[in-house]
CSV table of N, CA and C in Angstrom, one decimal:
chain,number,residue,atom,x,y,z
G,19,UNK,N,7.9,-79.7,-12.0
G,19,UNK,CA,7.3,-78.5,-12.7
G,19,UNK,C,8.4,-77.7,-13.2
G,20,UNK,N,8.2,-77.1,-14.4
G,20,UNK,CA,9.3,-76.3,-15.0
G,20,UNK,C,9.5,-75.1,-14.2
G,21,UNK,N,10.7,-74.6,-14.1
G,21,UNK,CA,11.1,-73.5,-13.2
G,21,UNK,C,10.3,-72.2,-13.6
G,22,UNK,N,10.2,-71.9,-14.9
G,22,UNK,CA,9.4,-70.7,-15.3
G,22,UNK,C,8.0,-70.7,-14.8
G,23,UNK,N,7.3,-71.9,-14.9
G,23,UNK,CA,6.0,-72.0,-14.5
G,23,UNK,C,5.9,-71.8,-13.0
G,24,UNK,N,6.8,-72.4,-12.3
G,24,UNK,CA,6.8,-72.2,-10.8
G,24,UNK,C,7.0,-70.8,-10.4
G,25,UNK,N,7.9,-70.1,-11.1
G,25,UNK,CA,8.2,-68.7,-10.8
G,25,UNK,C,7.0,-67.8,-11.1
G,26,UNK,N,6.3,-68.1,-12.2
G,26,UNK,CA,5.1,-67.3,-12.5
G,26,UNK,C,4.0,-67.6,-11.5
G,27,UNK,N,3.8,-68.8,-11.1
G,27,UNK,CA,2.8,-69.1,-10.1
G,27,UNK,C,3.1,-68.5,-8.7
G,28,UNK,N,4.4,-68.5,-8.4
G,28,UNK,CA,4.9,-67.8,-7.2
G,28,UNK,C,4.6,-66.3,-7.2
G,29,UNK,N,4.8,-65.7,-8.4
G,29,UNK,CA,4.5,-64.3,-8.5
G,29,UNK,C,3.0,-64.0,-8.4
G,30,UNK,N,2.2,-64.9,-9.0
G,30,UNK,CA,0.7,-64.8,-8.8
G,30,UNK,C,0.3,-65.0,-7.3
G,31,UNK,N,0.9,-66.0,-6.7
G,31,UNK,CA,0.6,-66.2,-5.2
G,31,UNK,C,0.9,-64.9,-4.4
G,32,UNK,N,2.0,-64.3,-4.7
G,32,UNK,CA,2.4,-63.1,-3.9
G,32,UNK,C,1.4,-62.0,-4.2
G,33,UNK,N,1.0,-61.8,-5.5
G,33,UNK,CA,0.1,-60.8,-5.9
G,33,UNK,C,-1.3,-61.0,-5.2
G,34,UNK,N,-1.8,-62.3,-5.2
G,34,UNK,CA,-3.1,-62.6,-4.7
G,34,UNK,C,-3.1,-62.5,-3.2
G,35,UNK,N,-2.0,-62.8,-2.5
G,35,UNK,CA,-2.0,-62.8,-1.0
G,35,UNK,C,-2.0,-61.4,-0.4
G,36,UNK,N,-1.7,-60.4,-1.2
G,36,UNK,CA,-1.7,-59.0,-0.7
G,36,UNK,C,-3.0,-58.6,-0.1
G,37,UNK,N,-3.0,-57.8,0.9
G,37,UNK,CA,-4.3,-57.3,1.5
G,37,UNK,C,-5.0,-56.5,0.4
G,38,UNK,N,-6.3,-56.6,0.4
G,38,UNK,CA,-7.1,-55.9,-0.6
G,38,UNK,C,-7.1,-54.4,-0.5
G,39,UNK,N,-6.9,-53.8,0.7
G,39,UNK,CA,-6.9,-52.4,0.8
G,39,UNK,C,-8.2,-51.7,0.7
G,40,UNK,N,-9.2,-52.4,1.2
G,40,UNK,CA,-10.6,-51.8,1.1
G,40,UNK,C,-10.7,-50.6,2.0
G,41,UNK,N,-11.4,-49.6,1.5
G,41,UNK,CA,-11.5,-48.3,2.3
G,41,UNK,C,-13.0,-48.2,2.8
G,42,UNK,N,-13.1,-48.3,4.1
G,42,UNK,CA,-14.5,-48.3,4.7
G,42,UNK,C,-15.3,-47.1,4.3
G,43,UNK,N,-14.7,-46.0,3.9
G,43,UNK,CA,-15.4,-44.8,3.5
G,43,UNK,C,-16.1,-45.0,2.2
G,44,UNK,N,-15.7,-46.0,1.4
G,44,UNK,CA,-16.3,-46.3,0.1
G,44,UNK,C,-17.7,-47.0,0.3
G,45,UNK,N,-18.0,-47.4,1.5
G,45,UNK,CA,-19.2,-48.2,1.7
G,45,UNK,C,-20.2,-47.4,2.6
G,46,UNK,N,-21.5,-47.6,2.3
G,46,UNK,CA,-22.6,-46.9,3.0
G,46,UNK,C,-22.8,-47.4,4.4
G,47,UNK,N,-22.5,-48.7,4.6
G,47,UNK,CA,-22.7,-49.2,6.0
G,47,UNK,C,-21.8,-50.4,6.2
G,48,UNK,N,-21.7,-50.9,7.4
G,48,UNK,CA,-20.8,-52.0,7.7
G,48,UNK,C,-21.3,-53.3,7.0
G,49,UNK,N,-22.5,-53.5,6.8
G,49,UNK,CA,-23.0,-54.7,6.2
G,49,UNK,C,-22.5,-54.8,4.7
G,50,UNK,N,-22.5,-53.7,4.0
G,50,UNK,CA,-22.0,-53.8,2.6
G,50,UNK,C,-20.5,-54.0,2.6
G,51,UNK,N,-19.8,-53.4,3.5
G,51,UNK,CA,-18.4,-53.6,3.6
G,51,UNK,C,-18.1,-55.1,3.9
G,52,UNK,N,-18.8,-55.7,4.8
G,52,UNK,CA,-18.5,-57.1,5.2
G,52,UNK,C,-18.9,-58.0,4.0
G,53,UNK,N,-20.0,-57.7,3.3
G,53,UNK,CA,-20.4,-58.4,2.1
G,53,UNK,C,-19.3,-58.4,1.1
G,54,UNK,N,-18.8,-57.3,0.8
G,54,UNK,CA,-17.7,-57.2,-0.2
G,54,UNK,C,-16.5,-57.9,0.3
G,55,UNK,N,-16.2,-57.8,1.5
G,55,UNK,CA,-15.0,-58.5,2.1
G,55,UNK,C,-15.2,-60.0,1.9
G,56,UNK,N,-16.4,-60.6,2.1
G,56,UNK,CA,-16.6,-62.0,2.0
G,56,UNK,C,-16.4,-62.4,0.5
G,57,UNK,N,-16.9,-61.6,-0.4
G,57,UNK,CA,-16.7,-61.8,-1.8
G,57,UNK,C,-15.3,-61.9,-2.2
G,58,UNK,N,-14.5,-61.0,-1.7
G,58,UNK,CA,-13.0,-60.9,-2.0
G,58,UNK,C,-12.3,-62.2,-1.4
G,59,UNK,N,-12.8,-62.6,-0.2
G,59,UNK,CA,-12.2,-63.8,0.3
G,59,UNK,C,-12.6,-65.1,-0.5
G,60,UNK,N,-13.8,-65.1,-1.0
G,60,UNK,CA,-14.3,-66.2,-1.9
G,60,UNK,C,-13.4,-66.2,-3.1
G,61,UNK,N,-13.0,-65.1,-3.6
G,61,UNK,CA,-12.1,-65.1,-4.8
G,61,UNK,C,-10.8,-65.7,-4.5
G,62,UNK,N,-10.3,-65.5,-3.3
G,62,UNK,CA,-9.0,-66.1,-2.8
G,62,UNK,C,-9.1,-67.6,-2.8
G,63,UNK,N,-10.2,-68.1,-2.2
G,63,UNK,CA,-10.5,-69.5,-2.2
G,63,UNK,C,-10.5,-70.1,-3.6
G,64,UNK,N,-11.3,-69.5,-4.5
G,64,UNK,CA,-11.3,-70.0,-5.8
G,64,UNK,C,-10.0,-70.0,-6.5
G,65,UNK,N,-9.2,-68.9,-6.3
G,65,UNK,CA,-7.8,-68.9,-6.8
G,65,UNK,C,-7.0,-70.1,-6.4
G,66,UNK,N,-7.1,-70.4,-5.1
G,66,UNK,CA,-6.3,-71.5,-4.6
G,66,UNK,C,-6.7,-72.8,-5.2
G,67,UNK,N,-7.9,-73.1,-5.5
G,67,UNK,CA,-8.4,-74.3,-6.1
G,67,UNK,C,-7.9,-74.4,-7.6
G,68,UNK,N,-8.2,-73.3,-8.3
G,68,UNK,CA,-7.8,-73.3,-9.7
G,68,UNK,C,-6.3,-73.3,-9.9
G,69,UNK,N,-5.5,-72.6,-9.0
G,69,UNK,CA,-4.1,-72.6,-9.1
G,69,UNK,C,-3.5,-74.0,-8.8
G,70,UNK,N,-4.1,-74.7,-7.9
G,70,UNK,CA,-3.6,-76.1,-7.6
G,70,UNK,C,-3.9,-77.0,-8.8
G,71,UNK,N,-5.0,-76.8,-9.4
G,71,UNK,CA,-5.3,-77.6,-10.6
G,71,UNK,C,-4.4,-77.4,-11.7
G,72,UNK,N,-4.0,-76.1,-11.9
G,72,UNK,CA,-3.0,-75.8,-13.0
G,72,UNK,C,-1.7,-76.3,-12.6
G,73,UNK,N,-1.3,-76.2,-11.3
G,73,UNK,CA,0.0,-76.7,-10.9
G,73,UNK,C,0.2,-78.2,-11.1
G,74,UNK,N,-0.9,-78.9,-10.9
G,74,UNK,CA,-0.8,-80.4,-11.0
G,74,UNK,C,-0.8,-80.9,-12.4
G,75,UNK,N,-1.1,-80.1,-13.4
G,75,UNK,CA,-1.0,-80.5,-14.8
G,75,UNK,C,0.3,-80.0,-15.4
G,76,UNK,N,1.3,-80.9,-15.4
G,76,UNK,CA,2.6,-80.5,-15.8
G,76,UNK,C,2.7,-80.0,-17.3
G,77,UNK,N,1.7,-80.5,-18.1
G,77,UNK,CA,1.8,-80.0,-19.5
G,77,UNK,C,1.2,-78.7,-19.7
G,78,UNK,N,0.6,-78.0,-18.6
G,78,UNK,CA,0.3,-76.6,-18.7
G,78,UNK,C,1.6,-75.9,-18.5
G,79,UNK,N,2.1,-75.2,-19.5
G,79,UNK,CA,3.4,-74.5,-19.5
G,79,UNK,C,3.3,-73.1,-19.1
G,80,UNK,N,4.4,-72.5,-18.8
G,80,UNK,CA,4.5,-71.1,-18.5
G,80,UNK,C,4.0,-70.3,-19.7
G,81,UNK,N,4.4,-70.7,-20.9
G,81,UNK,CA,3.9,-70.0,-22.1
G,81,UNK,C,2.4,-70.0,-22.2
G,82,UNK,N,1.8,-71.1,-21.8
G,82,UNK,CA,0.3,-71.1,-21.8
G,82,UNK,C,-0.3,-70.1,-20.9
G,83,UNK,N,0.3,-70.0,-19.7
G,83,UNK,CA,-0.2,-69.0,-18.7
G,83,UNK,C,0.0,-67.6,-19.2
G,84,UNK,N,1.2,-67.3,-19.8
G,84,UNK,CA,1.5,-66.0,-20.3
G,84,UNK,C,0.6,-65.7,-21.5
G,85,UNK,N,0.3,-66.6,-22.3
G,85,UNK,CA,-0.7,-66.4,-23.4
G,85,UNK,C,-2.1,-66.1,-22.9
G,86,UNK,N,-2.5,-66.8,-21.9
G,86,UNK,CA,-3.8,-66.6,-21.3
G,86,UNK,C,-3.9,-65.2,-20.7
G,87,UNK,N,-2.8,-64.7,-20.2
G,87,UNK,CA,-2.8,-63.4,-19.6
G,87,UNK,C,-3.0,-62.3,-20.6
G,88,UNK,N,-2.8,-62.5,-21.9
G,88,UNK,CA,-2.9,-61.5,-22.9
G,88,UNK,C,-4.4,-61.2,-23.2
G,89,UNK,N,-5.3,-62.1,-22.9
G,89,UNK,CA,-6.7,-61.9,-23.3
G,89,UNK,C,-7.6,-62.0,-22.1
G,90,UNK,N,-7.3,-62.9,-21.1
G,90,UNK,CA,-8.2,-63.0,-20.0
G,90,UNK,C,-8.3,-61.7,-19.1
G,91,UNK,N,-9.5,-61.5,-18.7
G,91,UNK,CA,-9.7,-60.3,-17.9
G,91,UNK,C,-9.2,-59.0,-18.6
G,92,UNK,N,-9.5,-59.0,-19.9
G,92,UNK,CA,-9.2,-57.8,-20.8
G,92,UNK,C,-7.7,-57.6,-20.8
G,93,UNK,N,-6.9,-58.6,-20.5
G,93,UNK,CA,-5.4,-58.4,-20.6
G,93,UNK,C,-4.8,-57.5,-19.5
G,94,UNK,N,-5.6,-57.2,-18.5
G,94,UNK,CA,-5.1,-56.2,-17.5
G,94,UNK,C,-4.1,-56.8,-16.5
G,95,UNK,N,-4.0,-58.1,-16.4
G,95,UNK,CA,-3.0,-58.8,-15.6
G,95,UNK,C,-1.9,-59.3,-16.5
G,96,UNK,N,-0.7,-58.7,-16.4
G,96,UNK,CA,0.5,-59.1,-17.2
G,96,UNK,C,1.6,-59.5,-16.3
G,97,UNK,N,2.6,-60.1,-16.9
G,97,UNK,CA,3.8,-60.5,-16.1
G,97,UNK,C,5.0,-59.9,-16.7
G,98,UNK,N,5.9,-59.5,-15.8
G,98,UNK,CA,7.2,-59.0,-16.1
G,98,UNK,C,8.3,-60.0,-15.8
G,99,UNK,N,9.1,-60.4,-16.8
G,99,UNK,CA,10.1,-61.4,-16.5
G,99,UNK,C,11.3,-60.8,-16.0
G,100,UNK,N,12.2,-61.5,-15.3
G,100,UNK,CA,13.4,-60.9,-14.7
G,100,UNK,C,14.2,-60.2,-15.7
G,101,UNK,N,14.7,-59.1,-15.4
G,101,UNK,CA,15.6,-58.3,-16.2
G,101,UNK,C,14.9,-57.4,-17.2
G,102,UNK,N,13.6,-57.4,-17.2
G,102,UNK,CA,12.8,-56.6,-18.2
G,102,UNK,C,11.9,-55.7,-17.4
G,103,UNK,N,11.7,-54.5,-18.0
G,103,UNK,CA,10.8,-53.5,-17.5
G,103,UNK,C,9.4,-53.8,-18.0
G,104,UNK,N,8.4,-53.3,-17.4
G,104,UNK,CA,7.0,-53.5,-17.9
G,104,UNK,C,6.5,-52.1,-18.3
G,105,UNK,N,5.3,-52.1,-18.9
G,105,UNK,CA,4.7,-50.8,-19.3
G,105,UNK,C,4.2,-50.1,-18.1
G,106,UNK,N,4.1,-50.7,-16.9
G,106,UNK,CA,3.6,-50.1,-15.7
G,106,UNK,C,4.8,-49.6,-14.8
G,107,UNK,N,5.9,-50.2,-15.0
G,107,UNK,CA,7.1,-49.9,-14.1
G,107,UNK,C,8.3,-50.0,-14.9
G,108,UNK,N,9.1,-48.9,-15.0
G,108,UNK,CA,10.2,-48.8,-15.8
G,108,UNK,C,11.5,-49.5,-15.3
G,109,UNK,N,11.4,-49.9,-14.0
G,109,UNK,CA,12.5,-50.6,-13.4
G,109,UNK,C,12.5,-52.0,-13.8
G,110,UNK,N,13.6,-52.6,-14.2
G,110,UNK,CA,13.7,-54.0,-14.5
G,110,UNK,C,13.3,-54.9,-13.3
G,111,UNK,N,12.5,-55.9,-13.6
G,111,UNK,CA,12.1,-56.8,-12.5
G,111,UNK,C,13.3,-57.7,-12.1
G,112,UNK,N,13.4,-58.0,-10.8
G,112,UNK,CA,14.5,-58.9,-10.3
G,112,UNK,C,14.0,-60.4,-10.4
G,113,UNK,N,12.7,-60.6,-10.2
G,113,UNK,CA,12.1,-61.9,-10.3
G,113,UNK,C,10.8,-61.7,-11.1
G,114,UNK,N,10.1,-62.8,-11.5
G,114,UNK,CA,8.9,-62.6,-12.2
G,114,UNK,C,8.0,-61.8,-11.3
G,115,UNK,N,7.3,-60.8,-11.9
G,115,UNK,CA,6.4,-59.9,-11.2
G,115,UNK,C,5.1,-59.8,-12.0
G,116,UNK,N,4.0,-59.6,-11.2
G,116,UNK,CA,2.7,-59.3,-11.8
G,116,UNK,C,2.5,-57.8,-11.9
G,117,UNK,N,2.1,-57.4,-13.1
G,117,UNK,CA,1.7,-56.0,-13.3
G,117,UNK,C,0.2,-56.0,-13.6
G,118,UNK,N,-0.5,-55.1,-12.8
G,118,UNK,CA,-2.0,-55.1,-13.0
G,118,UNK,C,-2.5,-53.7,-13.2
G,119,UNK,N,-3.4,-53.5,-14.2
G,119,UNK,CA,-4.0,-52.3,-14.4
G,119,UNK,C,-5.4,-52.3,-13.9
G,120,UNK,N,-5.7,-51.5,-12.9
G,120,UNK,CA,-7.0,-51.6,-12.3
G,120,UNK,C,-8.1,-51.0,-13.2
G,121,UNK,N,-9.3,-51.7,-13.2
G,121,UNK,CA,-10.4,-51.3,-14.0
G,121,UNK,C,-11.2,-50.3,-13.2
G,122,UNK,N,-11.9,-50.7,-12.1
G,122,UNK,CA,-12.8,-49.9,-11.3
G,122,UNK,C,-12.2,-49.7,-9.9
G,123,UNK,N,-12.1,-50.8,-9.2
G,123,UNK,CA,-11.8,-50.8,-7.8
G,123,UNK,C,-10.9,-52.0,-7.5
G,124,UNK,N,-9.6,-51.7,-7.3
G,124,UNK,CA,-8.6,-52.8,-7.1
G,124,UNK,C,-9.0,-53.9,-6.1
G,125,UNK,N,-9.5,-53.6,-4.9
G,125,UNK,CA,-9.8,-54.7,-4.0
G,125,UNK,C,-10.8,-55.7,-4.5
G,126,UNK,N,-11.7,-55.3,-5.3
G,126,UNK,CA,-12.7,-56.3,-5.7
G,126,UNK,C,-12.4,-57.0,-7.0
G,127,UNK,N,-11.3,-56.7,-7.7
G,127,UNK,CA,-11.0,-57.3,-9.0
G,127,UNK,C,-9.6,-58.0,-9.1
G,128,UNK,N,-8.7,-57.7,-8.2
G,128,UNK,CA,-7.3,-58.2,-8.5
G,128,UNK,C,-7.3,-59.7,-8.4
G,129,UNK,N,-8.0,-60.3,-7.4
G,129,UNK,CA,-8.0,-61.8,-7.3
G,129,UNK,C,-8.8,-62.4,-8.4
G,130,UNK,N,-9.9,-61.7,-8.9
G,130,UNK,CA,-10.7,-62.2,-10.0
G,130,UNK,C,-9.8,-62.3,-11.3
G,131,UNK,N,-9.0,-61.3,-11.5
G,131,UNK,CA,-8.1,-61.3,-12.6
G,131,UNK,C,-7.1,-62.5,-12.6
G,132,UNK,N,-6.6,-62.8,-11.4
G,132,UNK,CA,-5.7,-64.0,-11.3
G,132,UNK,C,-6.4,-65.3,-11.6
G,133,UNK,N,-7.7,-65.4,-11.1
G,133,UNK,CA,-8.5,-66.6,-11.4
G,133,UNK,C,-8.8,-66.7,-12.8
G,134,UNK,N,-9.1,-65.5,-13.5
G,134,UNK,CA,-9.5,-65.6,-14.9
G,134,UNK,C,-8.3,-66.0,-15.8
G,135,UNK,N,-7.1,-65.6,-15.4
G,135,UNK,CA,-5.9,-65.9,-16.2
G,135,UNK,C,-5.7,-67.4,-16.1
G,136,UNK,N,-5.7,-68.0,-14.9
G,136,UNK,CA,-5.5,-69.4,-14.7
G,136,UNK,C,-6.6,-70.2,-15.3
G,137,UNK,N,-7.9,-69.8,-15.2
G,137,UNK,CA,-9.0,-70.5,-15.7
G,137,UNK,C,-8.9,-70.5,-17.3
G,138,UNK,N,-8.5,-69.4,-17.9
G,138,UNK,CA,-8.3,-69.4,-19.3
G,138,UNK,C,-7.2,-70.4,-19.8
G,139,UNK,N,-6.1,-70.4,-19.1
G,139,UNK,CA,-5.1,-71.4,-19.4
G,139,UNK,C,-5.6,-72.8,-19.2
G,140,UNK,N,-6.3,-73.1,-18.2
G,140,UNK,CA,-6.9,-74.4,-18.0
G,140,UNK,C,-7.9,-74.8,-19.0
G,141,UNK,N,-8.7,-73.9,-19.4
G,141,UNK,CA,-9.7,-74.1,-20.5
G,141,UNK,C,-9.0,-74.5,-21.8
G,142,UNK,N,-8.0,-73.7,-22.2
G,142,UNK,CA,-7.2,-73.9,-23.4
G,142,UNK,C,-6.5,-75.3,-23.3
G,143,UNK,N,-5.9,-75.6,-22.2
G,143,UNK,CA,-5.2,-76.9,-22.1
G,143,UNK,C,-6.2,-78.1,-22.2
G,144,UNK,N,-7.4,-77.9,-21.5
G,144,UNK,CA,-8.4,-79.0,-21.5
G,144,UNK,C,-8.9,-79.2,-23.0
G,145,UNK,N,-9.2,-78.1,-23.7
G,145,UNK,CA,-9.6,-78.2,-25.0
G,145,UNK,C,-8.6,-78.9,-25.9
G,146,UNK,N,-7.4,-78.7,-25.7
G,146,UNK,CA,-6.3,-79.3,-26.6
G,146,UNK,C,-5.9,-80.7,-26.2
G,147,UNK,N,-5.9,-80.9,-24.9
G,147,UNK,CA,-5.3,-82.2,-24.4
G,147,UNK,C,-6.2,-83.2,-23.7
G,148,UNK,N,-7.4,-82.7,-23.2
G,148,UNK,CA,-8.2,-83.6,-22.4
G,148,UNK,C,-9.6,-83.9,-23.1
G,149,UNK,N,-10.0,-83.1,-24.1
G,149,UNK,CA,-11.3,-83.3,-24.7
G,149,UNK,C,-11.3,-84.4,-25.6
G,150,UNK,N,-12.3,-85.3,-25.6
G,150,UNK,CA,-12.4,-86.4,-26.5
G,150,UNK,C,-12.6,-85.9,-27.9
G,151,UNK,N,-12.2,-86.8,-28.9
G,151,UNK,CA,-12.4,-86.4,-30.3
G,151,UNK,C,-13.9,-86.3,-30.6
G,152,UNK,N,-14.2,-85.4,-31.6
G,152,UNK,CA,-15.5,-85.1,-31.9
G,152,UNK,C,-15.9,-85.9,-33.2
G,153,UNK,N,-17.2,-86.1,-33.4
G,153,UNK,CA,-17.7,-86.8,-34.5
G,153,UNK,C,-18.1,-86.0,-35.7
G,154,UNK,N,-18.3,-84.7,-35.6
G,154,UNK,CA,-18.7,-83.8,-36.7
G,154,UNK,C,-20.1,-84.1,-37.1
G,155,UNK,N,-20.9,-84.6,-36.2
G,155,UNK,CA,-22.3,-84.9,-36.6
G,155,UNK,C,-23.2,-83.7,-36.7
G,156,UNK,N,-24.3,-83.8,-37.3
G,156,UNK,CA,-25.3,-82.7,-37.4
G,156,UNK,C,-26.0,-82.5,-36.1
G,157,UNK,N,-26.1,-81.2,-35.7
G,157,UNK,CA,-27.0,-80.9,-34.6
G,157,UNK,C,-28.0,-79.8,-35.0
G,158,UNK,N,-29.1,-79.8,-34.4
G,158,UNK,CA,-30.1,-78.8,-34.8
G,158,UNK,C,-29.6,-77.4,-34.4
G,159,UNK,N,-30.0,-76.5,-35.2
G,159,UNK,CA,-29.6,-75.1,-34.9
G,159,UNK,C,-30.5,-74.5,-33.8
G,160,UNK,N,-30.4,-73.2,-33.7
G,160,UNK,CA,-31.2,-72.5,-32.6
G,160,UNK,C,-32.6,-72.2,-33.0
G,161,UNK,N,-33.0,-72.4,-34.2
G,161,UNK,CA,-34.4,-72.1,-34.6
G,161,UNK,C,-34.9,-73.3,-35.4
G,162,UNK,N,-36.2,-73.5,-35.4
G,162,UNK,CA,-36.8,-74.6,-36.1
G,162,UNK,C,-36.4,-74.7,-37.6
G,163,UNK,N,-36.1,-75.8,-38.1
G,163,UNK,CA,-35.8,-76.0,-39.5
G,163,UNK,C,-34.4,-75.7,-39.8
G,164,UNK,N,-33.6,-75.3,-38.9
G,164,UNK,CA,-32.2,-75.0,-39.2
G,164,UNK,C,-31.3,-76.2,-38.7
G,165,UNK,N,-30.4,-76.5,-39.6
G,165,UNK,CA,-29.4,-77.5,-39.2
G,165,UNK,C,-28.1,-77.0,-39.6
G,166,UNK,N,-27.1,-77.2,-38.8
G,166,UNK,CA,-25.8,-76.8,-39.1
G,166,UNK,C,-24.8,-77.9,-38.6
G,167,UNK,N,-23.7,-78.0,-39.3
G,167,UNK,CA,-22.7,-79.0,-38.9
G,167,UNK,C,-21.9,-78.4,-37.7
G,168,UNK,N,-21.9,-79.1,-36.6
G,168,UNK,CA,-21.1,-78.7,-35.5
G,168,UNK,C,-20.3,-79.9,-35.1
G,169,UNK,N,-19.2,-79.6,-34.4
G,169,UNK,CA,-18.5,-80.7,-33.8
G,169,UNK,C,-19.4,-81.2,-32.7
G,170,UNK,N,-19.4,-82.5,-32.6
G,170,UNK,CA,-20.3,-83.2,-31.7
G,170,UNK,C,-19.6,-84.2,-30.8
G,171,UNK,N,-19.7,-83.9,-29.5
G,171,UNK,CA,-19.0,-84.8,-28.5
G,171,UNK,C,-20.1,-85.3,-27.6
G,172,UNK,N,-20.5,-86.5,-27.7
G,172,UNK,CA,-21.6,-87.1,-26.9
G,172,UNK,C,-22.8,-86.3,-26.9
G,173,UNK,N,-23.2,-85.8,-28.1
G,173,UNK,CA,-24.4,-85.0,-28.3
G,173,UNK,C,-24.2,-83.5,-27.9
G,174,UNK,N,-23.0,-83.1,-27.6
G,174,UNK,CA,-22.8,-81.7,-27.1
G,174,UNK,C,-21.8,-81.0,-28.0
G,175,UNK,N,-21.9,-79.7,-28.1
G,175,UNK,CA,-20.9,-78.9,-28.8
G,175,UNK,C,-19.6,-78.9,-27.9
G,176,UNK,N,-18.5,-78.6,-28.5
G,176,UNK,CA,-17.3,-78.6,-27.6
G,176,UNK,C,-17.4,-77.7,-26.4
G,177,UNK,N,-18.0,-76.5,-26.6
G,177,UNK,CA,-18.1,-75.6,-25.5
G,177,UNK,C,-19.0,-76.2,-24.4
G,178,UNK,N,-20.1,-76.8,-24.8
G,178,UNK,CA,-21.0,-77.4,-23.8
G,178,UNK,C,-20.3,-78.5,-23.1
G,179,UNK,N,-19.5,-79.3,-23.8
G,179,UNK,CA,-18.7,-80.4,-23.2
G,179,UNK,C,-17.7,-79.9,-22.2
G,180,UNK,N,-17.0,-78.8,-22.5
G,180,UNK,CA,-16.1,-78.2,-21.6
G,180,UNK,C,-16.7,-77.7,-20.4
G,181,UNK,N,-17.9,-77.0,-20.5
G,181,UNK,CA,-18.6,-76.4,-19.4
G,181,UNK,C,-19.0,-77.5,-18.5
G,182,UNK,N,-19.5,-78.6,-19.0
G,182,UNK,CA,-20.0,-79.8,-18.2
G,182,UNK,C,-18.8,-80.4,-17.5
G,183,UNK,N,-17.6,-80.5,-18.2
G,183,UNK,CA,-16.4,-81.0,-17.6
G,183,UNK,C,-16.0,-80.2,-16.4
G,184,UNK,N,-16.0,-78.9,-16.5
G,184,UNK,CA,-15.6,-78.1,-15.4
G,184,UNK,C,-16.6,-78.0,-14.3
G,185,UNK,N,-17.9,-78.3,-14.6
G,185,UNK,CA,-18.9,-78.4,-13.5
G,185,UNK,C,-18.6,-79.7,-12.7
G,186,UNK,N,-18.2,-80.7,-13.4
G,186,UNK,CA,-17.9,-82.0,-12.6
G,186,UNK,C,-16.6,-81.8,-11.8
G,187,UNK,N,-15.6,-81.1,-12.4
G,187,UNK,CA,-14.3,-80.9,-11.7
G,187,UNK,C,-14.4,-79.9,-10.5
G,188,UNK,N,-15.1,-78.8,-10.7
G,188,UNK,CA,-15.1,-77.8,-9.7
G,188,UNK,C,-16.4,-77.5,-9.0
G,189,UNK,N,-17.5,-78.1,-9.5
G,189,UNK,CA,-18.8,-77.8,-8.9
G,189,UNK,C,-19.5,-76.7,-9.7
G,190,UNK,N,-20.8,-76.6,-9.5
G,190,UNK,CA,-21.6,-75.6,-10.3
G,190,UNK,C,-21.2,-74.2,-10.1
G,191,UNK,N,-21.0,-73.8,-8.8
G,191,UNK,CA,-20.7,-72.4,-8.5
G,191,UNK,C,-19.4,-71.9,-9.1
G,192,UNK,N,-18.3,-72.6,-8.9
G,192,UNK,CA,-17.1,-72.2,-9.5
G,192,UNK,C,-17.1,-72.3,-11.1
G,193,UNK,N,-17.7,-73.3,-11.6
G,193,UNK,CA,-17.8,-73.5,-13.0
G,193,UNK,C,-18.5,-72.3,-13.6
G,194,UNK,N,-19.6,-71.9,-13.0
G,194,UNK,CA,-20.4,-70.7,-13.5
G,194,UNK,C,-19.6,-69.4,-13.4
G,195,UNK,N,-18.7,-69.3,-12.4
G,195,UNK,CA,-18.0,-68.1,-12.3
G,195,UNK,C,-16.8,-68.0,-13.3
G,196,UNK,N,-16.1,-69.1,-13.5
G,196,UNK,CA,-14.8,-69.0,-14.2
G,196,UNK,C,-14.8,-69.8,-15.5
G,197,UNK,N,-15.8,-70.6,-15.8
G,197,UNK,CA,-15.7,-71.5,-17.0
G,197,UNK,C,-17.0,-71.5,-17.8
G,198,UNK,N,-17.7,-70.3,-17.9
G,198,UNK,CA,-18.9,-70.3,-18.7
G,198,UNK,C,-18.8,-69.6,-20.0
C-alpha cells in the first residue's frame, strides 16, 4: 500500500476510535441513551468493514480518498497533511490529521462521516475500474411512452448495477446505508 494512503487511513482510524463523548443530559431517559450508543457502535463496525475493503484495493489511492472527502458528507471531514495548517487549526500538522466540522451533534455523526468518505471513494473506484462495459441500449423511461437512451449493463442503469454490486458485497443493510 502506498505510504500516503496508509497514513490517511491511520489518521481516519485514530479519528474514528476516539470516544464519542455522549452527554447523558442530552437524553430524556436511559433507553434513548443506550439506543443512540448502539447506533454509534454500529457506525464503528461499518467503518471497519468499509475501511478494510478500501485498504485491500491497492488501486484506490490517497488522492481518491482526498477527493472523496471534498464532497462526501457535505465535505465536513477534511485531511491536513504534514507540515500544513488547516482551516480549523492554524498549527501545522506533524502527521496526517483529520479535521471535522460538526453539523448537529458530534457523537452521532463523526463515524458516519468517515464511512461516507470511504464509501464515496469505493463507489468512484468501482465505477471506474470494476464495472462492466455498458451497451448503450434503450431503456423505458419513468412514465408510459417515454424512451430514453441510457447506459445499460445487464438491463440495469449504471447506478442500479453499482447498488446491486454493493448489496452483494456488503449485504442489504450496509448497502442501503452507504451505497444508495
